[in-house]
């Protein structure tokens, strides 16, 4: 189950309102889910970038550098 956007936004706002170097409480499960989702998105973006580079290289109009 992914963390709802509104919950992530609430945590971001709470952290932004806290003084620098202070600690903000976050539920362990919420943190784990949010970080797992972030890693999945990063992996997907990397694969997309690799695919786009591959397509660009194989394109007949690709610019040679």
Tab-separated table of C-alpha atoms in Angstrom:
chain	number	residue	atom	x	y	z
A	1	UNK	CA	0.000	0.000	0.000
A	2	UNK	CA	1.453	3.357	-0.959
A	3	UNK	CA	1.454	6.424	1.223
A	4	UNK	CA	-1.234	8.905	0.106
A	5	UNK	CA	0.011	12.181	-1.371
A	6	UNK	CA	-1.801	14.235	1.260
A	7	UNK	CA	0.009	12.373	4.038
A	8	UNK	CA	3.409	12.938	2.426
A	9	UNK	CA	2.540	16.609	1.925
A	10	UNK	CA	1.565	16.920	5.594
A	11	UNK	CA	4.916	15.449	6.668
A	12	UNK	CA	6.803	17.790	4.341
A	13	UNK	CA	4.957	20.795	5.756
A	14	UNK	CA	5.591	19.658	9.331
A	15	UNK	CA	9.282	19.273	8.608
A	16	UNK	CA	9.421	22.665	6.883
A	17	UNK	CA	7.867	24.366	9.920
A	18	UNK	CA	10.330	22.799	12.368
A	19	UNK	CA	13.413	24.755	13.401
A	20	UNK	CA	16.688	23.744	11.701
A	21	UNK	CA	18.427	20.698	13.208
A	22	UNK	CA	15.293	19.653	15.098
A	23	UNK	CA	13.758	16.192	14.892
A	24	UNK	CA	10.329	15.521	13.411
A	25	UNK	CA	8.388	12.397	14.369
A	26	UNK	CA	7.315	10.162	11.495
A	27	UNK	CA	5.583	6.822	11.785
A	28	UNK	CA	8.098	4.086	10.968
A	29	UNK	CA	5.790	2.287	8.535
A	30	UNK	CA	4.964	5.514	6.691
A	31	UNK	CA	8.665	6.295	6.345
A	32	UNK	CA	9.458	2.809	5.050
A	33	UNK	CA	6.616	2.904	2.517
A	34	UNK	CA	7.536	6.382	1.313
A	35	UNK	CA	11.202	5.466	0.905
A	36	UNK	CA	10.362	2.220	-0.907
A	37	UNK	CA	8.102	4.130	-3.275
A	38	UNK	CA	10.828	6.712	-3.842
A	39	UNK	CA	13.321	3.975	-4.722
A	40	UNK	CA	10.847	2.379	-7.134
A	41	UNK	CA	10.220	5.708	-8.853
A	42	UNK	CA	13.951	6.383	-9.118
A	43	UNK	CA	14.477	2.959	-10.677
A	44	UNK	CA	11.677	3.573	-13.176
A	45	UNK	CA	13.117	6.972	-14.104
A	46	UNK	CA	16.558	5.449	-14.663
A	47	UNK	CA	15.099	2.763	-16.930
A	48	UNK	CA	13.129	5.395	-18.822
A	49	UNK	CA	16.289	7.465	-19.259
A	50	UNK	CA	18.182	4.414	-20.532
A	51	UNK	CA	15.363	3.612	-22.957
A	52	UNK	CA	15.271	7.191	-24.230
A	53	UNK	CA	19.045	7.194	-24.795
A	54	UNK	CA	18.796	3.882	-26.670
A	55	UNK	CA	16.017	5.201	-28.891
A	56	UNK	CA	17.911	8.438	-29.508
A	57	UNK	CA	21.061	6.516	-30.517
A	58	UNK	CA	19.146	4.282	-32.920
A	59	UNK	CA	17.244	7.162	-34.498
A	60	UNK	CA	18.309	7.910	-38.092
A	61	UNK	CA	18.321	11.617	-37.215
A	62	UNK	CA	20.524	11.156	-34.143
A	63	UNK	CA	23.251	13.765	-33.808
A	64	UNK	CA	26.742	12.258	-33.709
A	65	UNK	CA	29.025	13.767	-31.059
